[in-house]
Each structure stands twice: as C-alpha cells, then as structure tokens.
C-alpha cells in the first residue's frame, strides 16, 4: 500500500496541473462572455434587471448546494471513509464542472468559433457533474482520486456528445433529466464497476459499514438533496407555469416516496426497525421518477403515484436486485445507483411516454406547442399561423404527432443506455491500468491511503475491539 | 421492549400505506392546478416571469431548509437519539405537509369543488407542518414514530380549522404566526405531553443527555433556523415594504435575543459558563417575539426591545418555569416549547396589540388600510373612495377602529389557546392507547427500539464506563 | 483557571447588557426606515415588486449562510474547541452586525440626522462582520469571548471609518472587497495576534489538533463558503451584466484554486497524501484573488489564472511563511489568515490594477463609465453629453484616466494596510488587559473554561490514552 499511496504524490499533481494548463489554454483560446455577461452588449435598451442572471442564479445556487453539500455528505456514509466521500466528491465535482463547461460549450454553446459563457452554462455543467457523481456512487470506496478524475475526464465528453445528439436529432422532452442524467449516469457507472469487479468484496469487508456520526451526516446529505431537488428538476424548464409545475410535481413525488420508503423499510427489515440506508437513499426515489414528465400536465395525483412506484421499485432493488447483480453479474454497485437512478429512471421514462401520448390541446391549451416544441406545426402550415395569433412567439416545429414523439423518446432511452454502458465499460478498462493508484482490497473504504488522518479516525473500531477483548477476557 | 418494536413492523407500514392510499385518492378526486400552474390559463397576455412561483419559491426553499435541516438537526441533540430526532422529524414533516395540503385546501383553497394547488399552498402547508414539529418538541424521545404520525394526523385538522375560523371570522393580523403557529403549537403540545406524563422521567433518565457531537449538530440546526427565520416571518406578508419590514424586524429581533441569551446563560449558570441548551434554543426567542407585529411600523428599536424581552422570558422559563411545570403540573415539556413558543408568543401578541392600537395614518400613510385590511372603510363609505384615489386597488373593509381590531386579536389569542389545549389533551388520550407502540421508560431517548444502530452508537457511554471502571479498579 | 472562568459570569453579562442598552438607545434615537421599508413612502406609483428587498434579500441570505454556517463550521476544526469555534463565531458575528449597522450607518447612511435602514444596510454590515471574523481566525482558541467582543467593538469603527474614507476620498473599485475586506481584516488580525503573542505555543500544544469529526465539520464549513462565495463577491456590484460577471469569475476562480490546492497539497505533504487543512482553507483562495477585478471584463481565462496564482501563493504561505512569521516575528496566525486573505488579497489588488489599466471603451462599450464611475467625464464636458445619449442615467464623474485610477487603488492598498495594522496592534494592547478573562496557555484550544461540556467531549483523547496505556502494558 505504501508504494501506491506515495506514488500518488507525483501522479495526482501532474495530472491536475497538466489538466489545468490545458483548461486555461482552452479558456483563453475559445471562451468568451455571452450576451448577458458582456458589457458591450448592454445598451440603453437593456434593463439590467432583465439580465438572465436573475432567472438562473437562484436555481444555480440551489444545485450547487446539492452537488457539494448534498452529494458530499451523502457519500460520506462509510465509517472510515468520511474524508474520502466528502473530499473526493468536492474534487471530482469541481473538475467535472470545469471540464463540462468546455465540452458542452463545444457541442452546444459554440458560435463564431467561441464558447459563450453565462450562469446558464454553469447550470448545464452542473448537470453533467451530477452524472459523474452518480456514477461515482457505483465505485465509492474502491477507487483512488486519480481514477475518479480520469473517469470524469472520459465520462463528461461521452455524456455531452450523447446529450447533444439526443437533443439535436431525437429532440426529446426530458426536463428532469431522467433519460439523459439518471439513466446515462447509472449505466455508465455500472459499466465501470463491472470492469473493476473485486471478487473478495462480495464476501464482505471489515470497513464497509457506517458509524453513528457518519449515518447522521449522510442523512443531512439526503435532506440537502431532498430540499433542493425541485430546483434541480425545474432549472431548465420553460419559465412560468412549466417551471411552477415542475417544482410542484417534484415536491409531491419526493413526499410520496418518503412515506413509502419508511413503510417498506420497516416492513422488509428483519427486526421490524428502520434501516438508515433506506432513509438516506430510497426516500429520494420520487425525485427521479417524476423527472421525465415533471413539467407536463400529469396532475398532482399522478406525481404522487409516480413517487410511490419509484420508491417501491428502488426499495425492492436494494433488497433483492443489488445482491443478485453482485453475485451473478459481477456488478458491485456500491451505493445502489441502479436502484435509485436506473429502475426509477426507467419508470420515469415510461411515465413520460404515457404523458406524451395523452397530451392534447384540451389539457394544455395552445401552450401544448411550447412544451412539446417538436409537435408544433411546420413552417408554412396554416395551423401555425392560427397558433401564432394566440402565442405570438411560437416557433415552427416538426409537426410530430404524439405517437411519433413517444417513439423518439423510446429511441432516446435505448440509445442512451447503450452508449453509456459501452462508455462505462471502456472507461473501466482504462481505470484498471495499474498506473492510477487503485487501493488494494484491504484499503478499500478507508481514508488512510489518501489522507493524513487524525489519531482518532478509527477510535470507535479500536474501542469496540478493546471492549470486546475485555468482555472476552472477563 | 422487543415485542413492541417488532410490532412496529406491521403497524407503521399499514398506517403509512393506508394513509397514502387515502391521500392519493383525495388528490385524484379533489386536487387540481391553480391559475399559475395550469397550462390552460396561460395566454399571450400572461408574462411567464409574472408567475407567482417567482414570488413564492425563494421563500419556500428557505422554509424547507428550516423544516428539514433546521428542526432536524436541532431535535437531534440527544446523545443516543440522533437518528430519532432527525429522521422522525423528516417523516413527520413530510406527512404533515401532505396532509395539510389537503386539509387547508379544503378550508381555504377550495372552489368549484376542487383544491387548487401552487407553491403558495406548499408554504401554507409548511406552516401547518411547523406547528406539528413544535408540538413534537414537547414529547421528543418519548413517542414512537407511529404516535407522532397520529399526532400529526389529528393536529393538522384542528390547526387548519382554527386557522380558517380565526382568519375568516376574527380577521386578525398575525404575519409571523405568533398566535396561530406558536401559541397553537405550544398549547397543543403541552396538552399532549400532559396526558403522556411519565412519572419516572421526573427523576432523571440515564439517556436524557447530550454528547459533544450531538450538541454541535443541534447548534447547526439552530443556525439554519436563525439564518432563514426572516423568510419564515415574511413569507405570507404583503409584498413590497411590508415584506421588507418583516425581514428587517425578524433579523433585529433575533440579533437582540442572541446577545441577551449569551448574557443570561452565563449569568444563570452555576459555574459561570455557557450552557449549550441556551445557545441552541434561547437565541431564537426573538424570532417568535416579533412575529405578531413583524410587518407593522413598530420601529427598529421596538423590534430590538422585543427580542430582548422575549429572550429574557424564555430564559427564565427554562430555568424556573419548566421544572416547576414538570413537578407540579405533570407537564414534561422536553424541549421547553412553552418557553420558546408559549411565553414568547404571548409577549408577541401583547406587542402586536400595542402596535395595532398605535397604528395611524400619520405613521403608515394610506397604506394603513392595506396592512390592516379590516380597518378599511366599508363599501359605500365616501372615505373609501378618497382612499381608492390614492391606492387604486384598495378593497373595502369592515371599518374597524384600532380598538376593535385589538379586541379581536385578544379574542383570537384566547380562542387559539383554548382550542389547542383541548385538542392536545384529546390527542394525548388517543396516543396513549396501547396500540401505538410507545417506548417503555427505559427506552426513551434511545434509537435502539426503532433503528438498526451501528455498533458504535453508544460508544462514548461504554467508553466512559470502561474508563470509570478502570479508574475505580486502579 | 477556575478563577478566570468564574469571573466571566459577571464580566460577560455586564458587557453584553450594557452594550445592548447602548445599542437600543442609539436605535431609538437615530435609526429609522429607509424609503423601501417605510410605509409612508409607498404610493400608487410604487410597484411593490420593485422594492429593493427583492434585489438584495437573496444575496443577503446567501451571505448569512456563509457567516453563520460557513465560518461557524470552518472555525470549529479543533478537536476540543468545536463549541468555541462555532458558538463564539455566532456571538461575535451577531454583535458585529448590530454594531456595524450603527457605525456604518453613521458614516454612510446618515441623512436628516437619521440612519435609514433596509436590507442593503444588513448586507453592508455583514461585510463588516466578515472582517471581524477573518481577524478572529488569527487568534482562534487563544481568546475569551469577551476579548472577541471587545475586538469587534474596536475593529468595526476602524473598519467603517477606513471604508468610508477610502470610498469617499480615494474612490476606488473593489467589488469583491479584496482591499477593504480581506487586506484590512488580515493586517488587523495580525496586529492583534502580534501583541497577544504566547511564546509557549510555538512549541506545540497538546490540544492544537483536529479529530475525525471536527475535520469533517470544517469541510462542511468550507463547502458552505465555497458554494455561496459568488453571492458574496457580487452582492454590491452594479446590477445586470456586472453582477453576472462577478458571479462567473468567482465561480471560475474558486474552481481553479480548488484543483490547484489538491495538486499542491499532495505534492508538499511528506507522505504524498492530502492534508485536510489544505482542503479546508487553500481551496478558497481563488474567491479572494478574483475580488478586486471581479466585475470587470477580465475574461474567464484571467479569472482562472488568478485562481491558480492565489492558491499557489496561499499554499506556499501555509507551508513556509506562517511558521517563519511565528518563529521570527512573533506573529502566531492561528488559521493562516495571512495566507488566505493577505497574500491572495495583494495578488487581487495587483490584478485589479492591471484590469483598470487595460480597461477601455473598446472592451466595455460606453458602460465603461458606469463600472469605473470616476473615469466618467466631469460635469459640463461635452463628452459627457454624448455618453448620456447612449446611457441616459449616466452620472458625471471625475474625468480620471486609467492611470490615475490605478494610482488611487495603490494608495488605497497602502492606506488600508497601514490603518489596519496600527488599529490591530492598539486593539491587541487593550485585549491584553487582565480584565478580559483570557485563557491560560494550558486552556487554549479548549472548550472547558467557557462551556459546560458533556462528559464525552475529550473521549477520543482518553480513549487513545487508554489504548496506548494498554498497549504499553501488553
């Protein structure tokens, strides 16, 4: 172990400094301000308070809290890996956002040969970052910080390319990111962990457990995610009633899944008690499940049902599917991302497709064609002119029917799963190279190889040993 | 104990799942979108950025942080009941909000046979939830999660009915909820704990104490509440200067009570040191005390004085009144809600009445009749027309004088205390039924009956015993 | 020790209550509402949603989280001084804000013999509070709460006077407060700690270290600061694109410094591992370094470079300069504020001066004269009229050239450092008076003298001793 951890001294700084030089060079060459951040674009006709920053920044800060405090605390649930969970999350997230600004900028915000930057790009980059952090959950405790950075380095471009291609060519509705964020992140992470399979860990690991304090910290992480999830699901919807509905549905979905999670946790626990891991994870399932249809007119009751369904699938996944995948398919999914993001993501996609099939002008009024932009009549269609009388700014669409839109959604689901799984597996092979200072099995779930730890870091363990030893003597 | 905790396995899931089926049925039958969330109501005349979500959502997220993180951490102050405090708060709050959406919807947001839903309903429901969580403070550590859910089930309708009746018939000013939230919650909670009296706990309990980490966690909870309290007190005021004043007064009141709390804590401590319980609770007294007059033109100095007075009452309550109530009146008020919400609430009501009596057009200008809507002249009064020249949208009122308004406030105080105390006592009798898995005295303030706890959860205790044992041997 | 801690019983309450009486008297005599909080100023021409509270309050709450939770958790990093770090931060901050409202009000918001109050004053006061808390970092663990309050009592007026004089007479650009906040706070704090020099502490102190939990708590503090720092740096900029750029640059600067901090931490650690103190502090350097030019058109790449430079200087400062200053110059800088605020502040000032020298109408368009108000042509200049055609509300300026403005910035840097260092030294002499209950060397970094601590507060220490003792026996 010594050899590996000392070797981090050279590798990690070299990687980070090289990457920073590359990033800053690309920033200097290609990144400039967008029309809301550039002083030259402000005239006596622009009202400062109409600047996009006031629409975007409140959602940005909420998502920041989720990324850095929510994920950070939640991933710190291991007894001896609290530094690792929280600090590697900090490192990986910071890098992923910077990298995503450039990569997404190249695909999506690129005109006149420049990437134009505003807070809206940061929000998009934080979504890419969320993808990386979800995938991180699959390999938590079994990877070095260098491996995590390399994973982010590879995952962000694959994600950005998929996102761009799906949005540009398949043109889907996915306000909460159920397809592009949750399914992508899940299957990418499973691909990685499949390759990084460690057979000994299936037999249990002495350090793979929680302490009283780490459990409480993880619940705080859950609560940060829970509280701000409506902002996550609504940050990129249309403004106005669409965003309002997205907030409402997310809150309702989360509430429903929370109650169901408590019910099932007690029911499935062998002592009829609450399991903290369920409180920390399964309660959040509803936030994912409402994602794909979150801005649609699905009705509050449907959001509630989606929350309950997502939670049930997630809970059963933790109980039965995860152990099965680990034993039979070599998929060691450390945080159970397949339950919290995969199964729930699939339910969400199905619900989104139903909502698309049922969407009609009766329910939405003419704004149907704003939410489902691709269903708007094509340029030249007389129906378009009629609609433009009602909604002056309406853009011509593709004249898709509900069924066509649904089929494109299905295509997007399969394409996303396919690309992400393959991308994850390939990334896994790269991460397996001996160069990246992966911890040995013994030092999994342990801060010691990567941090100067204070003397009390394993105090509870030592204490228990002491007490047990004394008990056995007595 | 074993028997009771295993019996939770059936009871809690059954309760939660039955409740969820009822809730979702009611949602499906009666809940729809309001004019700001329904796509059909948006026309080419509605500006998306004028949607109510942008006025309400920032306050909503602030209150969410208070409810889930603020209360959650603050209630986790017991050494062995950190899971209980934080997680039962999560469960109870989530349920109370859902339930309040329906019950308040029935009383207040009900037209055309439907409850119309937007973020504003969620804010109202979170206030109802705060009521339940405050009452929870009186019985913390002595109740099962099932008892807490039943308490919420009963308290929310009594609260919603009281709120509706007081606002509709007595028509009072109570922007910060001193009467309707704090007094109601306090006397309801005292009623419950009166019935759930446990004589043995008056002799002290081995687990009724804090640890170093739990004290720090509780301070974090306090700080979350402290930081966002201005949003709580101002969320439902009139927009503009009224909301601005509410924020200012709450901040000033809290600041004043914080300094006073530190002064009195050291002064009354037998070693001349700070008591953490005071830092955690008494510092917040000012937020309650300014409540009833928070949006009025009381002057910053008055807000400051209210903070100091509330804090002093609260501190003396903790020191002298609470032990007295426990010994003589069988009222075991675990978190001292009578000090932090009752005494301060009464001071706040008195201050509100003074502010109402002194309110005049000299100080408020014509907007007097916007803040005190019931003092606006009645329909047909020529004075009304004059005022409507100055404030075009002014609604006709009841032509109440300041004194009349003050009397109605007094009536509201007594009515609220009466209803809540009776409601609390009746609820207490129901909670006492053997069915609800109440922990035995030995297992009060203990996570073990309700959670799978990690092995180190009582490590500090064991450690002290070990060390003490060794010391005594040596 | 006993004698001193019991003597706090009289001193602290007396100080606090006397101060509160003074504050409330001054409030009553001199503080009133501003035009956005006073009901009388609202007419049928004022739109409530245009009230300044909606521009200021979101930034205010973000900064509140930084002050109370960010600083609070970060300063709680000592193993036995968690209460002290968090609670004294709470006390000192609350007092400093109240005091700053009055003192800054006297200098800056004073007309018609009254201080006019709105949320904007609170933001300004929180900046003054941040100054005090940064200085606090230099003497953390070595001062009684009374000393901290006296320090705030003295530092706030010196700061407010400097701020007022620099802004009124030197008229500088310093949106992020690099000069006025960070440099002032740093050199004031160093002045204080220079006088409070304790020779024994240079030999190391048994309690001057962290525990596993306290390190995690401090990282949470860092993350709160990191997440909301863009709000801090942008709260007082011009609205619109200026604020947008300030947010963007701060985020980029922090991101860059975070990656650099991880790289250097591993590189400079003797075991090639991460040092938690670096993760907690050095990652934040970029937020300071971008400060002075944060609202200017410096380009995203420059913000990135500033983050990297600031971080490097900060890290080298922690590694080499701080020990040197402690040994040779009697400057015991407990939290290394000279690295995180001094060195970075100086870099920031230099960068600001470069940005000022390079600022031209080519890059900024006519809004150059809005950002650099003092470069606007003087009253009567025909160029002013031309510009006013483009920007109707443009105010006449002083007609400064870029070079002149740069010279004024330089003057401000030296003036600020001079005043703050002298102020700090004088304050130090006052704090050294025996009256203020300073802890003895043995009780530094220890909660015990000031708090009723729970029995387990030094459990990890005892445990280690127990285990070590047993090991040595075995």
Tab-separated table of C-alpha atoms in Angstrom, chain B residues 54-55 59 62 79 209-213 215-216 219-224 226-232 234 238-245 247-249 251-252 254-264 266-276 279 283 296-302 304-305 308 361-367 371 389-392 460 463-464 466-467 470, chain C residues 5-6 8-10 12-13 16-17 19-21 23-24 27-28 31-34 36-40 42-44 48-49 51-54 57 60-61 64-65 68-69 72-73 78-84 86-88 90-91 94-95 97-98 101 117-120 122 126 145 149 211 213-214 217 220 224 447-457 459-460 462-463 466 470:
chain	number	residue	atom	x	y	z
B	54	UNK	CA	-41.089	33.615	-8.639
B	55	UNK	CA	-42.532	35.454	-5.681
B	59	UNK	CA	-39.345	31.796	0.477
B	62	UNK	CA	-35.790	28.853	2.787
B	79	UNK	CA	-26.733	11.571	22.633
B	209	UNK	CA	-28.300	13.996	27.848
B	210	UNK	CA	-26.140	15.166	25.022
B	211	UNK	CA	-22.779	14.289	23.541
B	212	UNK	CA	-20.163	16.635	22.132
B	213	UNK	CA	-21.144	15.821	18.556
B	215	UNK	CA	-24.525	19.402	20.762
B	216	UNK	CA	-22.633	20.674	17.731
B	219	UNK	CA	-26.193	24.267	17.075
B	220	UNK	CA	-26.118	23.776	13.323
B	221	UNK	CA	-29.872	23.294	13.448
B	222	UNK	CA	-30.207	26.487	15.436
B	223	UNK	CA	-28.128	28.357	12.873
B	224	UNK	CA	-30.252	27.095	9.982
B	226	UNK	CA	-31.705	31.598	12.746
B	227	UNK	CA	-30.472	32.362	9.261
B	228	UNK	CA	-33.747	31.687	7.467
B	229	UNK	CA	-36.217	32.866	10.111
B	230	UNK	CA	-36.737	36.208	8.335
B	231	UNK	CA	-38.117	34.243	5.388
B	232	UNK	CA	-40.468	32.364	7.683
B	234	UNK	CA	-42.233	37.329	5.962
B	238	UNK	CA	-47.989	41.738	1.648
B	239	UNK	CA	-45.282	42.170	-0.978
B	240	UNK	CA	-43.111	45.285	-1.015
B	241	UNK	CA	-42.367	47.410	2.038
B	242	UNK	CA	-44.373	45.109	4.328
B	243	UNK	CA	-42.228	42.120	3.483
B	244	UNK	CA	-39.118	44.272	3.709
B	245	UNK	CA	-40.013	45.371	7.232
B	247	UNK	CA	-37.370	40.691	7.211
B	248	UNK	CA	-35.690	43.587	8.965
B	249	UNK	CA	-37.585	43.223	12.216
B	251	UNK	CA	-33.311	39.922	11.882
B	252	UNK	CA	-33.113	42.635	14.515
B	254	UNK	CA	-33.095	37.567	16.590
B	255	UNK	CA	-29.878	39.546	16.942
B	256	UNK	CA	-31.061	41.162	20.136
B	257	UNK	CA	-32.244	37.908	21.655
B	258	UNK	CA	-28.970	36.199	20.777
B	259	UNK	CA	-26.844	38.661	22.725
B	260	UNK	CA	-29.243	38.579	25.650
B	261	UNK	CA	-29.239	34.792	25.615
B	262	UNK	CA	-25.454	34.664	25.934
B	263	UNK	CA	-25.529	37.175	28.766
B	264	UNK	CA	-28.209	35.359	30.730
B	266	UNK	CA	-23.510	32.778	31.712
B	267	UNK	CA	-25.227	34.708	34.475
B	268	UNK	CA	-27.589	31.898	35.462
B	269	UNK	CA	-25.146	29.008	35.030
B	270	UNK	CA	-23.824	27.712	38.306
B	271	UNK	CA	-20.216	27.707	37.035
B	272	UNK	CA	-20.480	30.975	35.153
B	273	UNK	CA	-20.106	29.133	31.854
B	274	UNK	CA	-22.240	28.935	28.753
B	275	UNK	CA	-24.937	26.261	28.634
B	276	UNK	CA	-25.269	24.765	25.171
B	279	UNK	CA	-27.286	28.682	22.821
B	283	UNK	CA	-31.116	32.632	20.987
B	296	UNK	CA	-46.044	46.832	11.127
B	297	UNK	CA	-44.282	50.180	11.525
B	298	UNK	CA	-43.080	49.368	15.038
B	299	UNK	CA	-39.604	50.918	14.514
B	300	UNK	CA	-36.307	49.014	14.580
B	301	UNK	CA	-35.760	49.912	18.235
B	302	UNK	CA	-39.026	48.254	19.221
B	304	UNK	CA	-34.788	45.152	19.328
B	305	UNK	CA	-36.578	45.519	22.647
B	308	UNK	CA	-34.520	41.195	24.447
B	361	UNK	CA	-52.438	57.191	9.085
B	362	UNK	CA	-49.722	59.562	10.289
B	363	UNK	CA	-47.287	56.707	10.501
B	364	UNK	CA	-48.483	54.418	7.745
B	365	UNK	CA	-49.924	56.808	5.195
B	366	UNK	CA	-52.899	55.478	3.291
B	367	UNK	CA	-51.332	52.031	3.104
B	371	UNK	CA	-51.880	46.234	6.170
B	389	UNK	CA	-57.911	57.590	-5.396
B	390	UNK	CA	-54.604	57.141	-3.551
B	391	UNK	CA	-54.460	53.339	-3.653
B	392	UNK	CA	-56.385	52.194	-6.719
B	460	UNK	CA	-18.895	7.193	24.295
B	463	UNK	CA	-16.023	4.227	26.938
B	464	UNK	CA	-16.827	6.276	29.973
B	466	UNK	CA	-14.751	1.396	30.797
B	467	UNK	CA	-12.583	4.270	31.878
B	470	UNK	CA	-10.640	1.087	35.275
C	5	UNK	CA	-13.734	31.274	34.112
C	6	UNK	CA	-15.982	32.042	37.033
C	8	UNK	CA	-16.712	35.552	33.169
C	9	UNK	CA	-20.039	35.206	34.973
C	10	UNK	CA	-20.066	38.870	35.836
C	12	UNK	CA	-19.670	38.866	30.006
C	13	UNK	CA	-23.274	39.599	31.063
C	16	UNK	CA	-23.418	42.405	26.792
C	17	UNK	CA	-26.253	44.042	28.669
C	19	UNK	CA	-23.809	47.205	25.079
C	20	UNK	CA	-27.400	46.224	24.370
C	21	UNK	CA	-28.751	49.162	26.316
C	23	UNK	CA	-27.406	49.897	21.058
C	24	UNK	CA	-31.116	50.088	21.705
C	27	UNK	CA	-31.515	52.679	17.588
C	28	UNK	CA	-34.326	54.570	19.258
C	31	UNK	CA	-32.415	54.645	13.345
C	32	UNK	CA	-35.447	54.757	11.112
C	33	UNK	CA	-36.699	53.046	7.953
C	34	UNK	CA	-35.361	53.820	4.507
C	36	UNK	CA	-38.056	50.934	0.725
C	37	UNK	CA	-39.130	49.898	4.211
C	38	UNK	CA	-41.217	52.875	5.273
C	39	UNK	CA	-44.938	52.513	4.551
C	40	UNK	CA	-45.362	56.238	4.065
C	42	UNK	CA	-45.303	53.847	-0.855
C	43	UNK	CA	-47.760	55.471	-3.195
C	44	UNK	CA	-49.885	54.337	-6.056
C	48	UNK	CA	-44.331	46.568	-4.588
C	49	UNK	CA	-42.316	44.132	-6.687
C	51	UNK	CA	-38.957	47.165	-3.810
C	52	UNK	CA	-35.212	46.866	-3.226
C	53	UNK	CA	-35.785	43.894	-0.948
C	54	UNK	CA	-36.178	41.619	-3.967
C	57	UNK	CA	-32.569	39.700	0.029
C	60	UNK	CA	-28.345	38.607	1.987
C	61	UNK	CA	-29.496	35.073	2.851
C	64	UNK	CA	-25.938	34.841	6.149
C	65	UNK	CA	-25.293	31.172	5.463
C	68	UNK	CA	-23.097	31.751	10.457
C	69	UNK	CA	-22.749	28.267	8.995
C	72	UNK	CA	-19.060	28.669	12.123
C	73	UNK	CA	-18.249	25.170	10.923
C	78	UNK	CA	-10.143	21.950	16.694
C	79	UNK	CA	-10.819	18.667	18.436
C	80	UNK	CA	-11.713	20.182	21.816
C	81	UNK	CA	-12.779	23.604	20.660
C	82	UNK	CA	-15.771	22.811	18.468
C	83	UNK	CA	-18.199	24.649	20.733
C	84	UNK	CA	-15.823	27.579	20.921
C	86	UNK	CA	-18.937	27.618	16.287
C	87	UNK	CA	-20.536	29.424	19.197
C	88	UNK	CA	-18.087	32.302	19.578
C	90	UNK	CA	-22.219	33.053	16.369
C	91	UNK	CA	-21.831	35.500	19.249
C	94	UNK	CA	-24.276	38.756	15.816
C	95	UNK	CA	-22.708	41.534	17.818
C	97	UNK	CA	-23.508	43.099	12.610
C	98	UNK	CA	-25.574	45.108	15.070
C	101	UNK	CA	-25.369	48.801	11.333
C	117	UNK	CA	-32.406	51.074	7.385
C	118	UNK	CA	-33.151	48.403	4.822
C	119	UNK	CA	-31.774	45.006	3.878
C	120	UNK	CA	-28.971	46.762	1.995
C	122	UNK	CA	-27.627	44.468	6.624
C	126	UNK	CA	-22.331	41.552	7.161
C	145	UNK	CA	-15.475	35.519	24.202
C	149	UNK	CA	-16.454	41.081	21.611
C	211	UNK	CA	-10.426	14.965	15.302
C	213	UNK	CA	-15.440	14.580	13.160
C	214	UNK	CA	-14.094	18.112	13.551
C	217	UNK	CA	-17.353	19.610	10.110
C	220	UNK	CA	-18.747	21.410	5.544
C	224	UNK	CA	-20.835	26.495	2.547
C	447	UNK	CA	-13.982	24.476	25.422
C	448	UNK	CA	-13.820	23.543	29.066
C	449	UNK	CA	-13.156	27.044	30.502
C	450	UNK	CA	-16.180	28.561	28.771
C	451	UNK	CA	-18.755	25.802	28.381
C	452	UNK	CA	-20.475	23.163	30.420
C	453	UNK	CA	-19.137	20.295	28.333
C	454	UNK	CA	-20.757	16.863	28.052
C	455	UNK	CA	-18.781	14.026	29.627
C	456	UNK	CA	-17.554	12.624	26.316
C	457	UNK	CA	-16.027	15.828	24.987
C	459	UNK	CA	-13.418	10.892	24.867
C	460	UNK	CA	-11.203	10.230	21.830
C	462	UNK	CA	-8.957	9.466	26.815
C	463	UNK	CA	-9.530	6.508	24.561
C	466	UNK	CA	-6.314	4.097	27.457
C	470	UNK	CA	-2.836	-0.948	27.487
